Tab-separated table of N, CA and C in Angstrom:
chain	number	residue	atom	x	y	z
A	1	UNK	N	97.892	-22.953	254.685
A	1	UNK	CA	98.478	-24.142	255.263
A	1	UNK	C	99.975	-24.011	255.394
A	2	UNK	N	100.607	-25.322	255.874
A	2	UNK	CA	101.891	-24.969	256.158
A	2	UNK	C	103.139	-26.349	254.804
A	3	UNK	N	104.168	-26.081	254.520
A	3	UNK	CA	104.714	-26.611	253.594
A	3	UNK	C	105.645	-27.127	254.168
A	4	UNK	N	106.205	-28.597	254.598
A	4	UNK	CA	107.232	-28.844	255.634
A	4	UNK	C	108.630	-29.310	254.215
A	5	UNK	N	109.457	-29.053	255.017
A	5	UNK	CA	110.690	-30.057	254.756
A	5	UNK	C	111.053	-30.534	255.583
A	6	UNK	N	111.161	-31.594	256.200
A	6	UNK	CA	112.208	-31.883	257.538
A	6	UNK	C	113.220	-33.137	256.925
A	7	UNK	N	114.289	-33.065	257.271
A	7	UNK	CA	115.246	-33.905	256.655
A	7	UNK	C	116.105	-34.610	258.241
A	8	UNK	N	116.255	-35.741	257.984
A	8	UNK	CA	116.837	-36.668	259.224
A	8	UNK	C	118.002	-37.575	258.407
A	9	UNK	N	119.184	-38.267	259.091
A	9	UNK	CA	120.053	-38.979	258.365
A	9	UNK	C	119.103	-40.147	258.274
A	10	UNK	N	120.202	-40.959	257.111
A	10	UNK	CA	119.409	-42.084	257.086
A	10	UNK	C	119.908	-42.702	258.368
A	11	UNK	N	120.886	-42.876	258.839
A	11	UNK	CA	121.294	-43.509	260.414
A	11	UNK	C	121.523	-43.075	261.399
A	12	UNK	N	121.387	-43.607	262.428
A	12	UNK	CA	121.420	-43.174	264.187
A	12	UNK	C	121.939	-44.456	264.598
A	13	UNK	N	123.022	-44.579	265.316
A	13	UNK	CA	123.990	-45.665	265.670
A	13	UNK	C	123.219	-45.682	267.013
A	14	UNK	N	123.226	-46.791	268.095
A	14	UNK	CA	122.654	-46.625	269.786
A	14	UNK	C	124.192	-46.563	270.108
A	15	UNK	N	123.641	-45.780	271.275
A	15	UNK	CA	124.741	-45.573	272.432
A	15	UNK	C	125.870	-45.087	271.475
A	16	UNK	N	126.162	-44.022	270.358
A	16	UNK	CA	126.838	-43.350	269.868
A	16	UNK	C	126.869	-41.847	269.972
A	17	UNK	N	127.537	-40.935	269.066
A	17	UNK	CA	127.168	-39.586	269.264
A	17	UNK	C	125.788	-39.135	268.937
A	18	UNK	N	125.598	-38.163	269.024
A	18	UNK	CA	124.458	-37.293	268.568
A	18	UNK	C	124.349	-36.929	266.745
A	19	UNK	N	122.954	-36.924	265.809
A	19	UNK	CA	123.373	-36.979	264.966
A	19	UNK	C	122.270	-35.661	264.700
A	20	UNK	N	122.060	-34.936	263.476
A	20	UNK	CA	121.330	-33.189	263.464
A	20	UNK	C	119.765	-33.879	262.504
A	21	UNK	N	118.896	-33.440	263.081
A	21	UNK	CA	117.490	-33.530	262.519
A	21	UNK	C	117.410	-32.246	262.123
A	22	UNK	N	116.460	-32.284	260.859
A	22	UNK	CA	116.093	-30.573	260.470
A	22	UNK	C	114.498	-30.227	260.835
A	23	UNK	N	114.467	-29.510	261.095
A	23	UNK	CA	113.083	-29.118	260.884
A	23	UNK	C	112.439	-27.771	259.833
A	24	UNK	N	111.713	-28.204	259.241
A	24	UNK	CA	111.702	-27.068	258.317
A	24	UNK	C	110.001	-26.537	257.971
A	25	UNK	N	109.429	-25.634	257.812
A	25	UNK	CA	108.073	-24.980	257.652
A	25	UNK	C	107.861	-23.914	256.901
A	26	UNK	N	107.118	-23.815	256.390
A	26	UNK	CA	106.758	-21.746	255.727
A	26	UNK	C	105.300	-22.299	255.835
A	27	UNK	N	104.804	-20.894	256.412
A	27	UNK	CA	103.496	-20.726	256.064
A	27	UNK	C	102.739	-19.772	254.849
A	28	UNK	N	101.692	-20.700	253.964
A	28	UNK	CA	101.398	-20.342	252.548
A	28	UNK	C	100.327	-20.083	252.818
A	29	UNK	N	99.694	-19.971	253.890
A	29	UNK	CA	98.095	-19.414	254.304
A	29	UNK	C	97.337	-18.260	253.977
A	30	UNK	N	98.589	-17.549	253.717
A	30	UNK	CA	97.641	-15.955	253.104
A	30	UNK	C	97.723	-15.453	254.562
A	31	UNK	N	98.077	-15.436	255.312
A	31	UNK	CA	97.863	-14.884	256.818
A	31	UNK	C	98.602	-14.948	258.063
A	32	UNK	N	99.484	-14.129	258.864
A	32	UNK	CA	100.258	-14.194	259.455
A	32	UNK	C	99.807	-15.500	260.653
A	33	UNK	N	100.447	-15.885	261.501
A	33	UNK	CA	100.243	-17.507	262.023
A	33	UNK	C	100.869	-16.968	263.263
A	34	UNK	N	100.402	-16.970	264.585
A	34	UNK	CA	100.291	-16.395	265.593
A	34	UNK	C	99.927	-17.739	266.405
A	35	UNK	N	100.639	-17.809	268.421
A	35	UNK	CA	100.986	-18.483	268.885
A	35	UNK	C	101.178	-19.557	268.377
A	36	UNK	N	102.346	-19.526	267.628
A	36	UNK	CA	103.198	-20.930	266.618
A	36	UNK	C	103.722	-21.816	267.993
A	37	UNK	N	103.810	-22.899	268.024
A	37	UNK	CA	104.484	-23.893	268.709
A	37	UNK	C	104.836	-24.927	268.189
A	38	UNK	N	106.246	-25.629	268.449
A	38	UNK	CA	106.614	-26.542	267.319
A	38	UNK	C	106.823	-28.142	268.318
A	39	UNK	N	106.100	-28.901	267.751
A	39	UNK	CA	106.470	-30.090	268.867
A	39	UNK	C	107.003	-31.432	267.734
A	40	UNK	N	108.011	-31.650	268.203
A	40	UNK	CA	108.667	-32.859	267.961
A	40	UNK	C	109.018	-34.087	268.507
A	41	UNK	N	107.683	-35.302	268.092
A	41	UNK	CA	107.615	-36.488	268.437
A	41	UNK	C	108.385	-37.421	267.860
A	42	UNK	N	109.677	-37.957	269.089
A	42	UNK	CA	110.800	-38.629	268.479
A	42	UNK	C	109.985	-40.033	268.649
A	43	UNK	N	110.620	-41.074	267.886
A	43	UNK	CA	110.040	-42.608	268.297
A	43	UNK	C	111.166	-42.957	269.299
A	44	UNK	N	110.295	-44.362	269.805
A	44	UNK	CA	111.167	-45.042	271.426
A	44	UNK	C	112.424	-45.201	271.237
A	45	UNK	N	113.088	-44.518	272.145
A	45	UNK	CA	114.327	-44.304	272.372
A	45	UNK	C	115.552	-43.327	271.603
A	46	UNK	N	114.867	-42.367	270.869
A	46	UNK	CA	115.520	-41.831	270.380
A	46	UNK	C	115.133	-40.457	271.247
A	47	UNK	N	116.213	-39.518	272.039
A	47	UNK	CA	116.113	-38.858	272.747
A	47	UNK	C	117.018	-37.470	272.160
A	48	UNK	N	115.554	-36.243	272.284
A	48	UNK	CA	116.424	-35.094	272.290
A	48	UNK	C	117.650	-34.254	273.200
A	49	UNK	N	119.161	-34.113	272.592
A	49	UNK	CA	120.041	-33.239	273.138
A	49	UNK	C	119.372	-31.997	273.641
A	50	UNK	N	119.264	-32.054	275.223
A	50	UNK	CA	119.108	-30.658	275.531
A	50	UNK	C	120.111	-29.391	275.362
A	51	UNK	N	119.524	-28.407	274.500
A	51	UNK	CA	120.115	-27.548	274.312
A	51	UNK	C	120.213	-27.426	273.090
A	52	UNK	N	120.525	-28.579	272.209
A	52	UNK	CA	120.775	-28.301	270.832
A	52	UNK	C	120.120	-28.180	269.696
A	53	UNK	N	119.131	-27.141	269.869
A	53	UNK	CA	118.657	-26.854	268.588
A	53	UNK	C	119.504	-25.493	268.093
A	54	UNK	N	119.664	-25.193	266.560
A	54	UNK	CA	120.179	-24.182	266.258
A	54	UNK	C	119.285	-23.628	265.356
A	55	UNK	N	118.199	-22.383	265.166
A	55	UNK	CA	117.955	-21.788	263.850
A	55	UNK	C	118.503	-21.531	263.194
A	56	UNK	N	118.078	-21.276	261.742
A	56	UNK	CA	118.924	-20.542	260.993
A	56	UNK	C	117.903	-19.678	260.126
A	57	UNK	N	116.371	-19.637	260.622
A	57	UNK	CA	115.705	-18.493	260.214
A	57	UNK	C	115.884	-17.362	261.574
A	58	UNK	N	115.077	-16.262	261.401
A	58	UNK	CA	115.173	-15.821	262.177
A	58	UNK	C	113.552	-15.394	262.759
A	59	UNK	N	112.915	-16.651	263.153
A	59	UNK	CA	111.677	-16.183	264.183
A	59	UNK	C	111.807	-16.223	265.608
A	60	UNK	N	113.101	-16.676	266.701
A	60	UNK	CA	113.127	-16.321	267.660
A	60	UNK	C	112.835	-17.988	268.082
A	61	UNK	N	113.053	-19.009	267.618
A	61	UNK	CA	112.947	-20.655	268.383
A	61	UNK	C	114.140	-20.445	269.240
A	62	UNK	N	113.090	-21.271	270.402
A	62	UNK	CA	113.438	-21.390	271.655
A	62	UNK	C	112.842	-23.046	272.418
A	63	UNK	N	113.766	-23.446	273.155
A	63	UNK	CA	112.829	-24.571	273.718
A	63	UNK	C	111.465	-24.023	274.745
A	64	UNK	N	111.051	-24.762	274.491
A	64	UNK	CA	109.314	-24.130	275.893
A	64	UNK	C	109.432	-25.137	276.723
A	65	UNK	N	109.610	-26.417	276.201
A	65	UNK	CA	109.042	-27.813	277.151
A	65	UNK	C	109.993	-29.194	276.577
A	66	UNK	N	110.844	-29.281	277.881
A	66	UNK	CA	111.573	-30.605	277.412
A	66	UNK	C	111.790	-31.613	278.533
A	67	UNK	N	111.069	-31.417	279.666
A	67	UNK	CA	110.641	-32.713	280.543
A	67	UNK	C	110.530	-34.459	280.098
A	68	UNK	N	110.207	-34.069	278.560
A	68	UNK	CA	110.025	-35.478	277.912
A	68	UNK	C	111.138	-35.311	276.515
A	69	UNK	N	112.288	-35.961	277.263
A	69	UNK	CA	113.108	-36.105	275.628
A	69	UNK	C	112.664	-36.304	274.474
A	70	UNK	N	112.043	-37.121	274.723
A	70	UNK	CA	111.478	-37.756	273.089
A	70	UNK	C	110.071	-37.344	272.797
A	71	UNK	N	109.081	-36.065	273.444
A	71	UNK	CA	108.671	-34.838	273.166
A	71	UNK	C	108.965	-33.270	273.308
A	72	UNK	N	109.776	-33.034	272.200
A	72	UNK	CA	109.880	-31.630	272.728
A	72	UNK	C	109.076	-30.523	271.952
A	73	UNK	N	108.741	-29.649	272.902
A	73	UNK	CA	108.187	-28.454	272.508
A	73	UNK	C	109.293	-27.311	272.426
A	74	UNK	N	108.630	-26.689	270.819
A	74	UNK	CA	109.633	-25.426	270.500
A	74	UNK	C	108.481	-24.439	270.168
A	75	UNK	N	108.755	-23.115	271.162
A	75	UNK	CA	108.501	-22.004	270.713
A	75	UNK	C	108.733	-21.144	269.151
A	76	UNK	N	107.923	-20.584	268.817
A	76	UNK	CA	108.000	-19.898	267.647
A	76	UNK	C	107.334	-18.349	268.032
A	77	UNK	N	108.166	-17.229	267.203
A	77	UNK	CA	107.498	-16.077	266.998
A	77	UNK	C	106.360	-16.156	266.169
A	78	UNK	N	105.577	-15.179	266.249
A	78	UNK	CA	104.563	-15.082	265.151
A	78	UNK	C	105.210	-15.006	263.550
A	79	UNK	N	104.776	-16.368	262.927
A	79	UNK	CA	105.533	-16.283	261.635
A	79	UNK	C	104.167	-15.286	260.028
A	80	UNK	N	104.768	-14.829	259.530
A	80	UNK	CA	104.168	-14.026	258.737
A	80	UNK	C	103.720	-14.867	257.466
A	81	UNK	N	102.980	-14.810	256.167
A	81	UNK	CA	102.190	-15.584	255.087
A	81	UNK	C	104.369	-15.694	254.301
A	82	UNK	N	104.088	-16.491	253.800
A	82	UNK	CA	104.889	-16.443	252.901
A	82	UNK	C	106.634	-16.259	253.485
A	83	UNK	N	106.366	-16.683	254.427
A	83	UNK	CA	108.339	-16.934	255.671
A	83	UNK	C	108.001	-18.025	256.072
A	84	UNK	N	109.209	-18.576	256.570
A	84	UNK	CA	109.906	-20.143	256.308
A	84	UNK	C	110.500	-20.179	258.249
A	85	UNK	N	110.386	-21.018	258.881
A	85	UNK	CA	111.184	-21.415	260.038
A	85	UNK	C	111.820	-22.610	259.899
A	86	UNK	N	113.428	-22.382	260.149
A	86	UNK	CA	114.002	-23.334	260.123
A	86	UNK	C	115.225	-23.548	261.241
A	87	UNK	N	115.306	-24.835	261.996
A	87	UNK	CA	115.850	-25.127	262.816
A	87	UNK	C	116.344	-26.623	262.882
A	88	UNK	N	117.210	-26.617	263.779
A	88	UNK	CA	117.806	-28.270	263.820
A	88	UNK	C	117.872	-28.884	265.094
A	89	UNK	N	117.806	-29.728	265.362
A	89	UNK	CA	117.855	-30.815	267.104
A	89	UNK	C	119.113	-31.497	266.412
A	90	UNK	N	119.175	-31.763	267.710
A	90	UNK	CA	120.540	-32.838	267.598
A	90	UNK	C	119.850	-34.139	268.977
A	91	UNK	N	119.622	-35.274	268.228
A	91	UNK	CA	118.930	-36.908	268.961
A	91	UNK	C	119.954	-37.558	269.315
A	92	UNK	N	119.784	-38.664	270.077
A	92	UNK	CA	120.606	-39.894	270.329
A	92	UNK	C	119.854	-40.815	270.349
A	93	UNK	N	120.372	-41.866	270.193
A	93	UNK	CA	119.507	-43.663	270.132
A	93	UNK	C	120.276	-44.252	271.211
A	94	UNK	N	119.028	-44.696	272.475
A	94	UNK	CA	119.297	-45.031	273.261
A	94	UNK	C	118.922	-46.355	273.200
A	95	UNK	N	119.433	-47.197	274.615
A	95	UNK	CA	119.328	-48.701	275.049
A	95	UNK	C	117.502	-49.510	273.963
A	96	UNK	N	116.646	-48.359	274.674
A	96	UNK	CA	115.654	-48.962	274.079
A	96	UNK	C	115.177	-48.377	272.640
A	97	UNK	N	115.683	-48.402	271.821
A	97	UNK	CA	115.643	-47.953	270.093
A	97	UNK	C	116.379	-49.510	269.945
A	98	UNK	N	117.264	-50.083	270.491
A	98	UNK	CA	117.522	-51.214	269.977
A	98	UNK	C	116.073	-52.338	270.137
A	99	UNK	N	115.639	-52.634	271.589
A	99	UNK	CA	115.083	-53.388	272.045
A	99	UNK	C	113.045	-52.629	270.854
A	100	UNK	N	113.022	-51.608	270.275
A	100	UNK	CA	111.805	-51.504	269.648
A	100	UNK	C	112.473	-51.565	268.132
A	101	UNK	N	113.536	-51.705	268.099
A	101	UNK	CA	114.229	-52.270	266.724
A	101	UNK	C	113.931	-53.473	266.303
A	102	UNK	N	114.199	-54.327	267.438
A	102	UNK	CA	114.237	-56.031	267.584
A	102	UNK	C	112.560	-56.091	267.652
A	103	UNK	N	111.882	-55.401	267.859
A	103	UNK	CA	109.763	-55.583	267.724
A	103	UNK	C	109.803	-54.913	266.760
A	104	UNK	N	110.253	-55.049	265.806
A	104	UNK	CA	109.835	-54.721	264.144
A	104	UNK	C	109.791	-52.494	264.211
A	105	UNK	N	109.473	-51.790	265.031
A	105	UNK	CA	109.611	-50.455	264.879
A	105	UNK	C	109.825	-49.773	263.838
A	106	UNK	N	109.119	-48.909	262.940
A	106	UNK	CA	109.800	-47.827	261.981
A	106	UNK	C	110.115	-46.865	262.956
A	107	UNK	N	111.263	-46.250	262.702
A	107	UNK	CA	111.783	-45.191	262.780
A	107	UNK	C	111.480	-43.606	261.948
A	108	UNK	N	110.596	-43.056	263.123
A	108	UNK	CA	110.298	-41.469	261.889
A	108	UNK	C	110.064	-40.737	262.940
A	109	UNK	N	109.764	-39.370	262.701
A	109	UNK	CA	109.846	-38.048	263.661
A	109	UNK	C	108.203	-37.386	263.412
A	110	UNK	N	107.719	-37.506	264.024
A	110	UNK	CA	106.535	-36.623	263.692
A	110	UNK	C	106.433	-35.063	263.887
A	111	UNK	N	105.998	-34.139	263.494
A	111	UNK	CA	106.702	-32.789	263.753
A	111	UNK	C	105.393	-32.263	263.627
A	112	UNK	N	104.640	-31.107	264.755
A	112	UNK	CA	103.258	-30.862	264.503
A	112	UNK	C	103.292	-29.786	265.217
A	113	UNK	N	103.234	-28.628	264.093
A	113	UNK	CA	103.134	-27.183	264.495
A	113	UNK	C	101.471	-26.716	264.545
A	114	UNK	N	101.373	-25.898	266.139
A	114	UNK	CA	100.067	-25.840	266.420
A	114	UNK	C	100.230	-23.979	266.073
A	115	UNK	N	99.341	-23.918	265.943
A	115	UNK	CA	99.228	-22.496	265.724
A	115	UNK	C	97.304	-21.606	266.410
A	116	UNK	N	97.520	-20.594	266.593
A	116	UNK	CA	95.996	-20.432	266.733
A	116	UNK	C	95.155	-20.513	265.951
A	117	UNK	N	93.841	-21.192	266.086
A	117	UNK	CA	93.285	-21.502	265.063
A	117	UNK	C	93.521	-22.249	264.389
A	118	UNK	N	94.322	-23.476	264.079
A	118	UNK	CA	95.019	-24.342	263.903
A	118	UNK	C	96.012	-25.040	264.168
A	119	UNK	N	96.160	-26.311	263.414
A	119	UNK	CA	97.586	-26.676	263.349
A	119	UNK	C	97.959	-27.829	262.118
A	120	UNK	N	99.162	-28.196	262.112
A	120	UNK	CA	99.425	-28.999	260.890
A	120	UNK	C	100.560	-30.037	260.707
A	121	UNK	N	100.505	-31.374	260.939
A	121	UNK	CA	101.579	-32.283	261.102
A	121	UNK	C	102.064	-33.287	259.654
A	122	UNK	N	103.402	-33.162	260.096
A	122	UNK	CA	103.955	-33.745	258.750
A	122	UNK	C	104.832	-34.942	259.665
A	123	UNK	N	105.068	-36.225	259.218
A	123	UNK	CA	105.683	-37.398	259.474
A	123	UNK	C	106.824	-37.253	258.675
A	124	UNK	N	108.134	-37.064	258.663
A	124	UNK	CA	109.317	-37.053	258.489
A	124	UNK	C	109.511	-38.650	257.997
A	125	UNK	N	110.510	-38.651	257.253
A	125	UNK	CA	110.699	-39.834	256.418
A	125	UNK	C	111.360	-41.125	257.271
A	126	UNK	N	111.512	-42.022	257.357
A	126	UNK	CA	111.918	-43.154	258.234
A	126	UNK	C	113.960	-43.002	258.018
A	127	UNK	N	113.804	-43.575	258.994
A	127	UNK	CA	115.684	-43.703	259.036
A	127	UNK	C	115.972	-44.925	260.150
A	128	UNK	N	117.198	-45.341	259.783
A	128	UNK	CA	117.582	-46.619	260.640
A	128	UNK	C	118.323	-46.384	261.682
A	129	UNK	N	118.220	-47.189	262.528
A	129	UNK	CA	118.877	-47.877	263.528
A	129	UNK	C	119.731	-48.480	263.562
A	130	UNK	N	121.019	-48.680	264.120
A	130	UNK	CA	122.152	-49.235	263.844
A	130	UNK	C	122.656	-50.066	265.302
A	131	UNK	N	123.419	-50.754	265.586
A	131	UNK	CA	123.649	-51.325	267.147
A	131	UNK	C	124.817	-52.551	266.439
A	132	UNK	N	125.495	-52.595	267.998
A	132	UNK	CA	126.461	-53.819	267.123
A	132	UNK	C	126.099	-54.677	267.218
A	133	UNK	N	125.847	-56.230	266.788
A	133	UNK	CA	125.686	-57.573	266.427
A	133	UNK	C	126.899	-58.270	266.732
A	134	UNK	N	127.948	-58.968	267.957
A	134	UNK	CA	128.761	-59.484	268.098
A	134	UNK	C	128.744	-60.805	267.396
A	135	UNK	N	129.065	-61.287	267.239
A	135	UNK	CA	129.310	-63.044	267.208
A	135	UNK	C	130.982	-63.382	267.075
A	136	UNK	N	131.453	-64.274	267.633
A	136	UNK	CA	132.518	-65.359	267.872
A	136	UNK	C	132.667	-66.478	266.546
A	137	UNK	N	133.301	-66.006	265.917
A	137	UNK	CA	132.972	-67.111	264.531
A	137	UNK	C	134.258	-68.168	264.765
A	138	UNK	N	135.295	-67.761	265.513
A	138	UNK	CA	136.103	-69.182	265.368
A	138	UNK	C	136.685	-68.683	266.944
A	139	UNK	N	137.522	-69.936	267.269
A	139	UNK	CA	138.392	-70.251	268.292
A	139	UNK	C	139.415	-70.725	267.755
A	140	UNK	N	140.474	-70.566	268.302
A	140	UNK	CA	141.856	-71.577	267.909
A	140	UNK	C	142.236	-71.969	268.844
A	141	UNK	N	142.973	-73.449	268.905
A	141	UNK	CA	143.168	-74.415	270.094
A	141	UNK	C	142.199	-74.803	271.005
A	142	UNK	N	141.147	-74.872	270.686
A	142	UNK	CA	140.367	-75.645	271.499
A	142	UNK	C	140.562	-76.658	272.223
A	143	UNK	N	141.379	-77.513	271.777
A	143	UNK	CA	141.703	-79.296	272.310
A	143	UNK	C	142.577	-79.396	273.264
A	144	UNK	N	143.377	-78.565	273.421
A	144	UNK	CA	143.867	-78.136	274.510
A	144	UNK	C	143.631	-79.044	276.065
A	145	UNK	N	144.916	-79.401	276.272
A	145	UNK	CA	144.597	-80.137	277.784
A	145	UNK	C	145.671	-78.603	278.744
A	146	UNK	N	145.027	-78.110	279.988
A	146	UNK	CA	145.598	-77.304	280.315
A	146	UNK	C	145.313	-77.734	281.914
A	147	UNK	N	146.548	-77.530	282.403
A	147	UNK	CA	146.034	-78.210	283.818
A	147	UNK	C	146.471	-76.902	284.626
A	148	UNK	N	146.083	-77.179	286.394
A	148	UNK	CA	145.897	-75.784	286.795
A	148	UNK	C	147.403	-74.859	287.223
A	149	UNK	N	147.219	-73.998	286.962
A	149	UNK	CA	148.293	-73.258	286.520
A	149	UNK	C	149.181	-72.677	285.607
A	150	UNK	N	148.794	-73.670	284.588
A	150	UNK	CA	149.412	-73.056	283.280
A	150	UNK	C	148.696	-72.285	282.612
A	151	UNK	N	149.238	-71.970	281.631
A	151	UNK	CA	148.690	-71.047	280.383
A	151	UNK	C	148.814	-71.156	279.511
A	152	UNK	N	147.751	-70.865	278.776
A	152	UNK	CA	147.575	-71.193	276.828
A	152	UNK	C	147.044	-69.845	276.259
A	153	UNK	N	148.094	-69.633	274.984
A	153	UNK	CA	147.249	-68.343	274.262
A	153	UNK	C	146.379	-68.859	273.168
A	154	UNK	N	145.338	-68.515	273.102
A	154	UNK	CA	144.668	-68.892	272.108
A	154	UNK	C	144.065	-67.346	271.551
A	155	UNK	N	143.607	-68.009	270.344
A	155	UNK	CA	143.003	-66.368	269.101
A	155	UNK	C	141.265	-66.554	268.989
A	156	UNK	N	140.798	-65.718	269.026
A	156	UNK	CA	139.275	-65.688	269.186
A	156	UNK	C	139.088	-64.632	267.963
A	157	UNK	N	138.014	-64.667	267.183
A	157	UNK	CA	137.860	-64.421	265.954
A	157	UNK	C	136.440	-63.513	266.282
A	158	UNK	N	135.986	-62.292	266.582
A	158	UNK	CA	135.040	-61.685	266.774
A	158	UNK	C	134.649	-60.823	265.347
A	159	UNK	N	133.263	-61.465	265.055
A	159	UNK	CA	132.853	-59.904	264.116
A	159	UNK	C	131.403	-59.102	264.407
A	160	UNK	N	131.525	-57.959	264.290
A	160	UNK	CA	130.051	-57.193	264.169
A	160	UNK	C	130.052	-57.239	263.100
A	161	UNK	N	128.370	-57.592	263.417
A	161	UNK	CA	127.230	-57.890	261.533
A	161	UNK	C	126.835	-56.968	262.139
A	162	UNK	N	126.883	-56.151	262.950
A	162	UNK	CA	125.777	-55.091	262.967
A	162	UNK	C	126.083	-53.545	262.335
């Protein structure tokens, strides 16, 4: 079978930078693991950076299939009993990660390496969502009589709860 680690931040801000997902595997099967493919199911609206995965084992990951951001397929060499593949994506949280935020949504990565003759999926741990929350908590001068043409400065008091 296969032994995952995959590690994700606990946060992803929307409409911010890009933040690094890990992906991590060894196979403990007793048996080398031949046409490996690695697919990573992001939840709604969290979209993979094309281009940015980096290994840091050395089986030869490559993207195969990224038509669908928030499925991508990664190539793998034939990994051997007892070696480890490890690599990283880099996601973003888009418009709609807020709007499946606001419908209750967990946030997690599903990661499901197919192999011949098998395959084996591990659910990555949940992480949040972040977005700003405006609100207007005060005004100053409200009462104000302003007739047309003039001008009044007034102070507006904005905070993000988000």
């Amino acid at each position: 079978g296969l032994t995952f680690t995959n590690t994700v931040p606990s946060e992803l801000m929307v409409c911010e930078s890009a933040e690094t997902f890990t992906v991590e595997f060894s196979n403990s099967s007793g048996s080398t693991l031949s046409g490996v493919t690695v697919q990573v199911d992001l939840p709604t609206g969290i979209k993979y950076v094309s281009g940015s995965w980096s290994e840091s084992s050395n089986h030869q990951v490559a993207e195969q299939d990224i038509t669908n951001l928030s499925l991508v397929t990664i190539s793998v060499n034939d990994l051997p009993d007892q070696q480890q593949v490890s690599f990283t994506i880099q996601a973003v949280a888009e418009f709609p990660a807020y709007t499946a935020h606001q419908s209750g949504a967990v946030f997690t990565n599903e990661v499901n390496v197919s192999f011949t003759g098998g395959s084996d999926i591990d659910v990555a741990d949940a992480y949040n969502v972040l977005y700003p929350a405006l609100s207007i908590t005060s005004v100053d001068d409200q009462a104000n009589t302003v007739f047309v043409g003039q001008s009044i400065t007034s102070s507006v008091t904005i905070v993000n709860g988000g």
